[in-house]
Coordinates of C-alpha atoms in Angstrom, one line a residue:
M1 CA -61.1 -24.0 70.8
P2 CA -63.6 -26.0 72.6
S3 CA -67.1 -25.9 70.8
S4 CA -70.5 -24.9 72.1
P5 CA -72.5 -27.1 73.9
V6 CA -75.9 -26.4 72.4
A7 CA -77.6 -28.9 70.5
E8 CA -76.9 -29.4 67.0
P9 CA -79.4 -28.9 64.3
P10 CA -80.6 -32.0 62.3
P11 CA -77.7 -33.3 60.0
A12 CA -78.1 -31.6 56.8
T13 CA -77.4 -33.4 53.3
A14 CA -74.0 -33.3 51.9
A15 CA -75.5 -31.2 48.9
R16 CA -77.1 -28.6 51.4
D17 CA -73.7 -28.0 52.9
R18 CA -71.9 -27.8 49.7
R19 CA -74.4 -25.1 48.6
A20 CA -73.8 -23.2 51.6
D21 CA -69.9 -23.3 51.5
L22 CA -70.4 -22.1 47.8
L23 CA -72.5 -19.4 48.9
V24 CA -70.5 -18.0 51.8
T25 CA -67.3 -18.1 49.4
L26 CA -69.2 -16.3 46.7
A27 CA -70.3 -13.6 49.3
A28 CA -66.7 -13.3 50.6
V29 CA -65.2 -12.8 46.9
A30 CA -67.9 -10.5 46.4
L31 CA -67.5 -8.4 49.2
A32 CA -63.8 -8.2 48.5
L33 CA -64.4 -7.3 44.7
W34 CA -66.9 -4.5 46.2
V35 CA -64.3 -2.9 48.9
T36 CA -61.2 -2.9 46.2
S37 CA -63.7 -2.1 43.1
G38 CA -62.0 1.3 42.6
M39 CA -58.7 -0.3 42.0
W40 CA -60.0 -2.8 39.5
R41 CA -60.8 0.2 37.0
D42 CA -56.9 0.2 36.0
P43 CA -54.7 -1.1 38.8
N44 CA -51.5 0.4 37.1
T45 CA -52.7 4.1 37.2
R46 CA -55.3 4.1 40.2
T47 CA -53.9 4.3 44.1
I48 CA -55.7 3.9 47.3
T49 CA -56.1 7.7 48.1
V50 CA -55.4 7.9 51.9
N51 CA -52.4 5.4 51.9
S52 CA -50.6 5.5 48.5
S53 CA -47.2 5.5 50.4
D54 CA -48.1 2.2 51.8
Q55 CA -49.4 0.9 48.4
A56 CA -46.0 2.0 46.5
L57 CA -44.0 0.1 49.5
F58 CA -45.9 -2.8 49.2
E59 CA -45.4 -3.0 45.2
W60 CA -41.8 -2.2 45.7
L61 CA -41.6 -5.7 48.2
L62 CA -43.2 -7.6 45.8
A63 CA -41.1 -6.5 43.0
F64 CA -37.7 -6.4 45.1
G65 CA -38.8 -10.0 46.5
G66 CA -39.4 -11.6 43.6
H67 CA -36.2 -10.2 41.9
A68 CA -33.9 -11.1 44.7
L69 CA -35.2 -14.8 44.7
T70 CA -34.7 -15.3 40.7
H71 CA -31.4 -13.5 41.0
G72 CA -30.2 -15.4 44.1
E73 CA -29.8 -12.1 46.0
N74 CA -30.7 -11.9 49.8
P75 CA -34.5 -11.2 50.2
L76 CA -34.3 -9.8 53.5
F77 CA -31.6 -7.2 52.9
T78 CA -31.1 -4.9 50.3
H79 CA -28.4 -2.3 49.2
L80 CA -30.8 -1.1 46.3
I81 CA -32.2 1.6 48.9
N82 CA -31.0 3.6 51.3
V83 CA -27.3 3.8 49.8
P84 CA -24.9 3.1 51.1
D85 CA -26.1 1.7 54.2
G86 CA -28.7 -0.4 53.0
V87 CA -31.9 -1.6 54.6
N88 CA -32.9 -4.4 56.7
L89 CA -35.8 -6.0 55.6
A90 CA -36.4 -8.4 58.5
V91 CA -37.4 -5.7 60.8
N92 CA -39.6 -4.2 58.1
T93 CA -42.8 -5.9 56.7
S94 CA -41.0 -7.6 54.0
I95 CA -43.6 -10.1 52.8
T96 CA -41.3 -12.5 51.5
V97 CA -43.8 -15.5 51.1
Y98 CA -45.9 -13.3 49.1
A99 CA -43.3 -12.2 46.9
A100 CA -42.2 -15.7 46.3
V101 CA -45.4 -17.0 45.6
F102 CA -46.5 -14.4 43.4
A103 CA -43.4 -13.6 41.8
P104 CA -44.8 -15.2 38.4
L105 CA -47.8 -12.8 38.4
T106 CA -45.6 -9.9 39.4
Y107 CA -43.5 -10.5 36.2
L108 CA -46.5 -11.1 34.3
I109 CA -48.9 -8.3 35.2
G110 CA -46.6 -5.8 37.2
P111 CA -46.4 -5.0 40.9
P112 CA -49.5 -2.9 41.2
A113 CA -51.8 -5.3 39.6
T114 CA -50.2 -8.0 41.8
F115 CA -50.9 -6.0 44.9
L116 CA -54.3 -5.7 44.1
V117 CA -54.9 -9.4 43.6
I118 CA -53.2 -10.1 46.9
L119 CA -55.4 -7.5 48.7
T120 CA -58.6 -8.8 47.2
L121 CA -57.5 -12.5 48.0
N122 CA -56.7 -11.7 51.6
L123 CA -60.1 -10.1 52.3
A124 CA -61.8 -13.1 50.9
A125 CA -59.5 -15.7 52.2
T126 CA -59.9 -14.3 55.8
A127 CA -63.5 -14.8 55.7
V128 CA -63.4 -18.1 54.0
A129 CA -60.8 -19.5 56.3
W130 CA -62.9 -18.3 59.4
Y131 CA -66.0 -19.9 58.0
W132 CA -64.0 -23.3 57.8
L133 CA -62.8 -23.2 61.5
L134 CA -66.4 -22.1 62.7
S135 CA -68.4 -24.6 60.3
R136 CA -66.1 -27.6 61.0
H137 CA -64.9 -27.2 64.4
L138 CA -67.2 -24.5 66.4
V139 CA -70.8 -24.8 65.4
G140 CA -73.2 -26.9 63.7
S141 CA -74.9 -24.4 61.7
R142 CA -73.7 -23.2 58.3
L143 CA -75.5 -20.1 58.8
A144 CA -74.0 -19.3 62.1
A145 CA -70.5 -19.9 60.7
G146 CA -71.3 -17.7 57.5
V147 CA -72.6 -14.7 60.1
G148 CA -69.6 -15.1 62.3
A149 CA -67.0 -15.5 59.4
L150 CA -68.2 -12.9 57.0
F151 CA -68.4 -10.1 60.2
I152 CA -64.7 -11.3 61.0
G153 CA -63.6 -10.8 57.5
F154 CA -65.1 -7.5 56.8
C155 CA -65.3 -5.9 60.1
P156 CA -64.3 -2.3 60.6
A157 CA -60.7 -3.2 61.1
M158 CA -60.0 -5.5 58.2
V159 CA -61.6 -2.8 55.9
S160 CA -59.6 -0.1 57.2
H161 CA -56.4 -1.9 56.8
A162 CA -57.5 -3.0 53.3
N163 CA -56.1 0.8 52.8
A164 CA -53.0 -1.0 51.3
H165 CA -51.8 -3.1 54.4
L166 CA -51.1 -6.6 52.9
N167 CA -49.9 -7.8 56.1
W168 CA -52.8 -7.0 58.3
T169 CA -55.4 -8.0 55.8
A170 CA -53.8 -11.5 55.9
G171 CA -56.3 -12.5 58.8
W172 CA -56.4 -15.7 57.2
L173 CA -53.7 -16.7 59.2
V174 CA -55.7 -16.5 62.2
P175 CA -58.1 -19.3 62.1
L176 CA -55.3 -21.4 61.0
L177 CA -52.8 -20.9 63.8
V178 CA -56.0 -21.6 66.0
W179 CA -57.0 -24.6 64.5
G180 CA -53.1 -25.5 64.7
V181 CA -52.7 -24.9 68.5
F182 CA -55.8 -26.5 69.4
R183 CA -55.1 -29.5 67.2
L184 CA -52.1 -30.3 69.5
R185 CA -54.7 -31.7 72.3
R186 CA -55.2 -34.8 70.3
P187 CA -53.4 -37.6 71.1
G188 CA -50.7 -38.9 68.7
H189 CA -50.5 -35.4 66.9
A190 CA -47.5 -34.0 69.0
V191 CA -45.1 -34.5 65.8
T192 CA -47.2 -33.8 63.0
G193 CA -49.2 -31.0 64.6
G194 CA -46.0 -29.3 65.6
I195 CA -44.7 -29.7 62.4
V196 CA -48.1 -28.0 60.7
L197 CA -47.9 -25.6 63.2
G198 CA -44.3 -24.5 63.1
L199 CA -44.7 -24.0 59.2
L200 CA -47.7 -21.8 60.0
V201 CA -45.9 -19.8 62.3
A202 CA -42.9 -19.3 59.9
V203 CA -45.5 -18.1 57.3
A204 CA -47.2 -16.0 59.4
F205 CA -43.6 -14.4 60.5
S206 CA -42.9 -13.8 56.9
I207 CA -45.9 -12.1 56.2
A208 CA -47.4 -10.3 59.6
A209 CA -45.0 -10.9 62.4
E210 CA -46.7 -8.1 64.6
G211 CA -50.3 -10.0 63.8
L212 CA -48.4 -13.6 64.8
F213 CA -47.4 -12.1 68.2
F214 CA -50.9 -10.6 68.9
T215 CA -52.1 -13.9 67.9
A216 CA -49.7 -15.8 70.5
L217 CA -50.5 -13.4 73.3
A218 CA -54.5 -13.7 72.7
L219 CA -54.2 -17.4 72.8
A220 CA -52.0 -17.3 76.0
V221 CA -54.7 -15.1 77.5
F222 CA -57.6 -17.4 76.5
L223 CA -55.8 -20.7 77.5
L224 CA -54.6 -19.4 80.8
V225 CA -58.3 -18.2 81.8
W226 CA -59.8 -21.5 79.9
A227 CA -57.3 -24.0 81.6
L228 CA -57.9 -22.4 85.1
H229 CA -61.4 -22.9 85.2
P230 CA -62.6 -25.3 87.5
A231 CA -64.6 -27.3 84.7
R232 CA -61.6 -27.4 82.7
R233 CA -58.6 -28.1 84.8
T234 CA -58.7 -31.7 84.5
E235 CA -58.9 -31.6 80.7
A236 CA -56.2 -29.1 80.5
R237 CA -54.0 -31.0 83.0
A238 CA -54.1 -34.4 80.9
A239 CA -53.8 -32.4 77.5
L240 CA -50.8 -30.4 78.7
P241 CA -48.0 -33.1 78.1
R242 CA -49.3 -33.5 74.3
V243 CA -49.5 -29.5 73.9
L244 CA -46.0 -28.9 75.2
A245 CA -44.4 -31.7 73.2
G246 CA -46.5 -30.3 70.4
L247 CA -45.2 -26.7 71.0
G248 CA -41.6 -28.1 71.4
V249 CA -41.9 -29.5 67.9
T250 CA -43.2 -26.0 66.7
A251 CA -40.4 -24.1 68.1
L252 CA -37.8 -26.5 66.3
V253 CA -39.4 -26.3 62.8
A254 CA -40.3 -22.4 63.0
G255 CA -36.8 -22.0 64.6
A256 CA -35.0 -23.9 61.9
L257 CA -36.9 -22.0 59.3
L258 CA -36.6 -18.5 60.7
A259 CA -33.4 -18.7 62.4
Y260 CA -31.7 -16.3 59.8
P261 CA -34.5 -13.7 59.8
L262 CA -34.7 -13.6 63.6
W263 CA -30.7 -13.0 63.7
L264 CA -31.4 -10.2 61.2
H265 CA -34.4 -8.8 63.3
F266 CA -32.6 -8.9 66.7
A267 CA -29.1 -8.6 65.9
G268 CA -28.4 -7.7 62.2
P269 CA -27.2 -4.5 60.8
Q270 CA -29.5 -1.7 60.6
R271 CA -31.7 -2.9 63.1
F272 CA -33.2 -0.7 65.8
H273 CA -35.4 -1.5 69.1
G274 CA -38.9 -0.2 68.9
T275 CA -40.6 2.0 66.6
G276 CA -40.6 5.9 66.2
F277 CA -44.4 5.9 66.3
D278 CA -45.9 7.5 69.6
P279 CA -47.9 5.2 71.2
L280 CA -49.9 8.1 72.7
I281 CA -50.9 8.9 69.1
H282 CA -51.2 5.3 67.8
S283 CA -53.6 4.3 70.6
E284 CA -57.4 3.6 70.5
D285 CA -59.7 6.1 71.7
I286 CA -62.2 4.5 74.1
A287 CA -65.2 6.2 72.5
A288 CA -64.2 4.7 69.1
F289 CA -65.5 1.4 70.3
G290 CA -68.9 2.6 70.2
S291 CA -68.4 4.9 67.1
Y292 CA -68.8 3.9 63.4
P293 CA -66.0 3.7 60.8
R294 CA -65.8 5.8 57.7
R295 CA -65.8 3.2 55.2
S296 CA -69.0 1.8 56.0
L297 CA -72.8 2.3 55.3
A298 CA -73.2 4.5 58.9
G299 CA -70.0 6.3 57.6
W300 CA -71.3 7.0 54.0
A301 CA -74.6 8.4 55.6
G302 CA -72.6 10.9 57.7
F303 CA -72.3 8.9 61.0
G304 CA -68.5 8.3 60.6
T305 CA -65.8 9.6 63.1
S306 CA -62.2 10.9 62.8
L307 CA -61.1 9.3 66.3
A308 CA -58.7 6.9 64.7
P309 CA -54.9 8.3 64.3
N310 CA -55.6 7.8 60.8
P311 CA -58.0 6.3 58.0
T312 CA -56.0 2.7 58.3
E313 CA -56.3 2.1 61.7
E314 CA -59.8 2.3 62.6
N315 CA -59.3 -0.9 64.8
S316 CA -62.6 -1.0 66.7
F317 CA -65.4 1.4 65.7
F318 CA -67.9 -1.4 66.3
G319 CA -70.8 1.1 66.9
I320 CA -73.1 1.0 70.0
P321 CA -75.5 -1.6 68.6
L322 CA -73.1 -4.1 68.0
L323 CA -71.3 -3.8 71.3
V324 CA -75.1 -4.1 72.9
L325 CA -75.7 -7.0 70.6
A326 CA -72.3 -8.7 71.8
V327 CA -73.3 -8.6 75.5
A328 CA -76.8 -9.9 74.7
C329 CA -75.2 -12.9 72.8
F330 CA -72.9 -13.4 75.5
A331 CA -75.7 -13.5 78.2
L332 CA -78.1 -15.5 76.2
L333 CA -75.1 -18.2 75.6
W334 CA -74.1 -18.0 79.5
R335 CA -77.6 -18.6 80.5
R336 CA -77.8 -21.6 78.3
A337 CA -74.4 -23.1 78.9
D338 CA -73.2 -25.8 80.9
R339 CA -70.0 -25.4 83.2
A340 CA -67.8 -26.3 81.0
F341 CA -68.8 -24.0 77.9
R342 CA -68.8 -21.4 80.6
A343 CA -65.2 -21.7 80.8
T344 CA -65.0 -20.7 77.0
L345 CA -67.2 -18.0 77.3
L346 CA -65.3 -16.5 80.2
A347 CA -62.0 -17.0 78.3
L348 CA -63.3 -15.1 75.2
G349 CA -64.9 -12.3 77.5
V350 CA -61.5 -11.9 79.3
T351 CA -59.2 -11.9 76.4
A352 CA -61.9 -9.2 74.6
V353 CA -61.7 -7.0 77.6
V354 CA -57.8 -7.3 78.2
F355 CA -56.9 -6.6 74.6
A356 CA -59.5 -3.6 74.5
V357 CA -58.0 -2.2 77.5
L358 CA -54.6 -2.7 76.2
S359 CA -55.6 -1.0 72.9
W360 CA -56.3 2.3 75.0
G361 CA -52.4 2.9 75.2
P362 CA -50.3 4.1 78.1
T363 CA -52.9 6.8 79.2
A364 CA -56.7 7.0 78.6
R365 CA -58.4 9.2 75.9
W366 CA -61.9 9.7 75.4
N367 CA -63.6 11.3 72.6
G368 CA -60.5 12.7 71.7
R369 CA -59.3 14.3 74.7
R370 CA -56.5 12.6 76.8
T371 CA -56.7 12.0 80.5
D372 CA -53.7 11.3 82.9
Q373 CA -55.0 8.0 83.8
L374 CA -52.0 5.6 83.5
L375 CA -53.4 2.5 82.0
P376 CA -51.6 -1.1 81.4
F377 CA -50.0 -0.8 78.4
G378 CA -48.0 2.1 79.6
V379 CA -46.4 -0.3 82.3
L380 CA -45.6 -2.7 79.4
D381 CA -44.5 -0.4 76.7
N382 CA -40.7 -0.5 77.8
L383 CA -40.6 -4.5 77.4
P384 CA -38.8 -5.9 74.4
V385 CA -40.9 -6.4 71.3
V386 CA -44.0 -5.0 73.0
N387 CA -42.2 -1.5 72.4
A388 CA -42.4 -2.2 68.6
A389 CA -46.2 -2.8 68.7
L390 CA -48.7 0.0 68.3
P391 CA -51.4 -0.4 71.0
S392 CA -54.3 0.5 68.8
R393 CA -53.7 -2.5 66.8
L394 CA -54.3 -4.6 70.1
A395 CA -57.9 -4.0 69.4
L396 CA -57.8 -6.1 66.3
V397 CA -58.2 -9.3 68.8
V398 CA -61.6 -7.9 69.7
A399 CA -63.5 -8.6 66.4
P400 CA -62.9 -12.3 66.1
V401 CA -64.2 -12.5 69.5
I402 CA -67.2 -10.9 68.6
G403 CA -67.4 -13.1 65.5
L404 CA -67.3 -15.9 67.5
L405 CA -70.1 -14.8 70.1
L406 CA -72.4 -14.0 67.1
A407 CA -71.8 -17.4 65.5
Y408 CA -72.4 -19.2 68.7
A409 CA -75.6 -17.2 69.3
V410 CA -77.1 -17.9 65.8
D411 CA -76.1 -21.5 66.5
A412 CA -78.0 -21.6 69.8
L413 CA -81.0 -19.7 68.7
R414 CA -81.6 -22.2 65.5
A415 CA -80.9 -25.0 67.9
R416 CA -84.1 -24.3 70.4
P417 CA -87.7 -24.3 69.4
P418 CA -88.9 -21.2 67.4
R419 CA -90.5 -18.4 68.9
R420 CA -91.8 -16.0 66.6
A421 CA -91.8 -12.9 68.8
V422 CA -88.4 -13.6 70.2
D423 CA -86.9 -14.6 66.9
A424 CA -88.0 -11.4 65.3
A425 CA -86.4 -9.3 68.2
W426 CA -83.0 -11.0 67.6
L427 CA -83.5 -10.8 63.7
V428 CA -84.0 -6.8 64.6
G429 CA -80.7 -6.8 66.8
F430 CA -78.8 -8.4 64.4
A431 CA -79.8 -6.1 61.6
A432 CA -79.5 -3.1 63.4
A433 CA -75.8 -4.1 64.7
L434 CA -74.5 -5.3 61.2
L435 CA -76.2 -3.3 58.6
P436 CA -74.7 0.0 59.4
L437 CA -71.2 -2.0 59.2
L438 CA -71.5 -3.1 55.7
P439 CA -68.4 -2.1 54.4
T440 CA -68.2 0.9 51.3
P441 CA -65.6 0.7 48.6
L442 CA -62.0 2.2 49.3
L443 CA -61.4 5.7 48.5
T444 CA -59.3 5.7 45.1
S445 CA -57.6 8.0 42.8
V446 CA -55.2 8.5 39.8
R447 CA -51.7 8.5 40.6
E448 CA -48.7 10.2 38.5
P449 CA -47.7 7.8 35.7
I450 CA -44.2 6.3 35.9
P451 CA -42.2 8.2 33.2
A452 CA -41.2 7.3 29.8
F453 CA -37.7 7.7 31.0
I454 CA -38.0 4.9 33.2
T455 CA -40.4 2.6 31.4
G456 CA -38.5 2.8 28.0
G457 CA -35.5 2.1 29.8
A458 CA -33.6 5.3 28.7
W459 CA -32.2 5.5 32.4
K460 CA -29.7 3.0 31.5
R461 CA -27.8 5.1 29.2
Y462 CA -27.2 7.4 32.1
V463 CA -26.8 5.2 34.9
P464 CA -23.9 2.3 34.9
P465 CA -24.8 -1.1 36.4
D466 CA -25.5 -1.1 40.0
G467 CA -25.5 2.8 39.5
V468 CA -27.4 5.2 42.0
L469 CA -30.2 7.6 40.6
T470 CA -32.3 9.5 42.6
P471 CA -35.7 11.4 41.7
L472 CA -36.9 14.5 43.2
P473 CA -37.6 14.7 46.0
L474 CA -35.7 12.0 47.3
T475 CA -37.7 8.9 48.2
V476 CA -39.6 8.8 51.3
D477 CA -43.0 7.7 52.7
V478 CA -44.6 11.2 51.6
Y479 CA -42.7 10.9 48.1
P480 CA -42.9 7.2 47.0
D481 CA -41.9 7.6 43.4
G482 CA -38.3 6.2 43.6
Q483 CA -39.4 2.9 44.6
R484 CA -42.4 2.6 42.2
W485 CA -39.8 3.4 39.4
Q486 CA -37.3 0.8 40.9
A487 CA -40.2 -1.8 41.3
Y488 CA -41.1 -1.1 37.5
A489 CA -37.6 -1.6 36.6
L490 CA -37.2 -4.7 38.7
A491 CA -40.5 -6.3 37.6
H492 CA -39.7 -5.9 33.8
R493 CA -36.1 -7.0 33.9
Q494 CA -34.6 -4.1 32.9
G495 CA -31.8 -4.3 35.6
E496 CA -30.9 -2.5 38.8
F497 CA -30.4 0.9 39.7
R498 CA -30.0 2.0 43.3
I499 CA -31.6 5.1 45.1
P500 CA -30.6 7.2 48.2
A501 CA -33.2 7.3 51.1
G502 CA -36.5 5.3 50.5
F503 CA -39.6 4.2 52.5
F504 CA -38.5 1.9 55.3
L505 CA -37.9 1.8 58.9
G506 CA -34.3 1.8 60.1
P507 CA -32.1 3.3 62.9
G508 CA -31.8 6.8 63.7
G509 CA -34.8 7.6 65.8
P510 CA -34.9 9.2 69.5
D511 CA -33.5 6.7 72.4
G512 CA -32.3 4.0 69.9
R513 CA -35.7 3.6 68.3
G514 CA -36.5 3.4 64.8
R515 CA -37.5 6.2 62.2
I516 CA -39.3 6.3 58.7
G517 CA -36.2 6.7 56.3
P518 CA -33.0 7.9 56.9
V519 CA -31.8 10.9 58.7
P520 CA -32.1 14.0 56.7
R521 CA -29.1 15.6 55.0
T522 CA -28.7 19.4 53.7
F523 CA -29.9 18.3 50.0
D524 CA -32.9 16.2 50.6
T525 CA -34.2 18.6 53.2
L526 CA -34.0 21.6 50.7
M527 CA -35.8 19.4 48.2
D528 CA -38.6 18.7 50.6
Q529 CA -39.0 22.3 51.6
A530 CA -39.4 23.3 47.8
G531 CA -41.6 20.4 46.7
S532 CA -43.9 20.9 50.1
T533 CA -43.9 24.6 50.2
G534 CA -43.8 25.7 46.5
L535 CA -41.1 28.1 47.6
V536 CA -37.4 28.3 46.3
P537 CA -35.0 28.0 49.8
I538 CA -32.4 30.5 50.2
V539 CA -29.4 28.8 48.5
T540 CA -25.8 29.8 49.6
E541 CA -22.6 28.5 48.6
G542 CA -22.3 26.5 51.6
S543 CA -25.7 24.7 50.9
I544 CA -24.3 24.1 47.4
Q545 CA -20.9 22.5 48.5
E546 CA -22.9 20.5 51.1
S547 CA -25.6 19.2 48.6
R548 CA -22.9 18.1 46.3
A549 CA -21.0 16.6 49.3
N550 CA -24.3 14.5 50.1
L551 CA -24.6 13.2 46.2
R552 CA -21.2 12.1 46.2
H553 CA -21.7 10.4 49.6
W554 CA -24.5 8.4 48.1
G555 CA -22.6 7.7 45.0
V556 CA -25.6 9.5 42.9
R557 CA -24.9 9.7 39.2
V558 CA -28.1 11.4 38.0
V559 CA -30.7 13.3 39.5
V560 CA -34.2 13.1 37.8
L561 CA -37.4 15.3 38.1
A562 CA -40.4 14.0 36.5
D563 CA -42.9 16.5 35.0
R564 CA -45.6 14.9 37.5
V565 CA -44.4 14.2 40.9
H566 CA -46.7 11.9 43.1
G567 CA -46.9 13.3 46.6
A568 CA -48.7 10.7 49.0
K569 CA -50.0 13.2 51.4
Y570 CA -50.1 16.7 49.4
D571 CA -49.5 18.2 46.1
V572 CA -45.8 18.6 45.0
D573 CA -44.5 21.6 43.2
E574 CA -42.5 20.5 40.3
E575 CA -41.2 24.0 39.3
A576 CA -40.1 24.9 42.8
L577 CA -38.2 21.6 42.7
R578 CA -36.8 22.4 39.2
R579 CA -35.4 25.9 40.3
T580 CA -33.9 24.7 43.5
A581 CA -32.0 21.9 41.7
T582 CA -30.8 24.5 39.2
A583 CA -29.6 26.7 41.8
L584 CA -27.9 23.7 43.5
L585 CA -26.4 21.7 40.6
G586 CA -26.8 24.2 37.3
P587 CA -29.0 23.8 34.3
P588 CA -30.5 20.3 33.6
E589 CA -30.9 18.5 30.3
R590 CA -34.2 17.6 29.0
V591 CA -34.1 13.8 28.5
E592 CA -37.5 12.1 27.4
D593 CA -40.2 13.3 29.7
V594 CA -37.8 14.1 32.7
W595 CA -35.5 16.8 33.7
L596 CA -32.0 15.5 34.2
W597 CA -28.8 16.6 36.0
R598 CA -25.6 14.7 35.8
V599 CA -23.5 14.4 38.9
P600 CA -19.8 13.6 38.1
A601 CA -18.1 10.6 39.5
S602 CA -15.7 12.6 41.9

């Protein structure tokens, strides 16, 4: 990205620069540990309160990915869940690179602790990576780079997605991709630059494919506006052949590495087109941009709102003071900039506006009230790939733009002669905008332990190799225990057992779209009713026969009910589950700390 034209401050000594680098890194690590502090007390028993289902999913992905790679199995398709159809992980968030790189740690300390390590590193690395890009390529002041980077790394959206999203918190990929694209402009870097960018694209696809897509779109909008500006046309025209050649190499490298994942994604078994998430629900409220997030100093003080579809999707929530400050920074920079740098500012401004408007979804919503006003996303929603994106997440692009404006503004203010009153006003403005957004720790709670029946390996006496076991209720997003149990068995080298259902995206949604988990059958529907309501459903001879047919379809050998079942959204009534299962399958056996029903093989 073109750098600011403002005069650079006097050259700092190498020692001062190293101290600044160290301070920013320590601040990033400290903030990351602060945000995740509730988990560090005991990673194996604590869970993120508002999103324990996604945490369980990512723990399972880490355990399965490491197991698949160390046992020569396919890391992108599995029959361990959703028996007998299996799950296409290429159309899910498979985080294959993380699973491979951290496999030794997963085997050493277990999936929950590894999940926490990656989440904490993601937050810190995002701030450090943006600091590197800003301090080495965009601004002259280490202070300016630190302000911009720490804001981007711990902005409301990043803290919100820290509620168990290992994909979206991997924001360190974005500055590396930006650097890789702009590096292609340099003469003689078409091949090496294209190879490096191709590797980055492959890694980004395997960790956060949706984030890679948004980054590509944002760069495309920025570069189009920047290149069409009269002050940049000549430069853009001269660099175009080099950039196209580099992108060609990037496409070859990334295409070779991602050929199989892309085939699975678009043409493999158990694929789907578009998600089952409603874009009207998962769109950004216009008023959210001026509101405060819940996990912030302002939210702690009672100024948070519930305008997001859920606590993990507070993708804007900048607060009015920061919006005013961003406009003031833009005005300051515009007034001081030459024509060339104004092209950069214009491109940044257009990119922020375009993605803010797209994040509002198909129709506008203000302060919780939906209007009939059709918006641009409503026109684009049926396009391939776009229909798999949640519009509210497009607002994630706005935060880095604001961070860049903050960094450029601090750099410009430090470069000019000091003016006490003006400097004090800017300092107050930055404090008023940024202090309310200081993050507070994620909400955590104790989750139900994995039963000794699993941890002690007793399950192997009842489930043959490659056999099927199901917990009650069946594993889905609101009942993640089955994949937690499976993750423990895989990470502790106990062997494999398969489960029906699971928390995943697969086919079966309306209009050929995806859905969470498989299409429900009689047995899992009855168990869900019992567990969620505490009422034993009416059991007939027909429902008994249908439930047993379901179990035979899945190949289930044992049905297991733990004394304490983890419900991701609500408490589960274990007694109602036991009575319902007994009515359907007969009296259970007591084995270790679980109730167990054997299912005949035929």
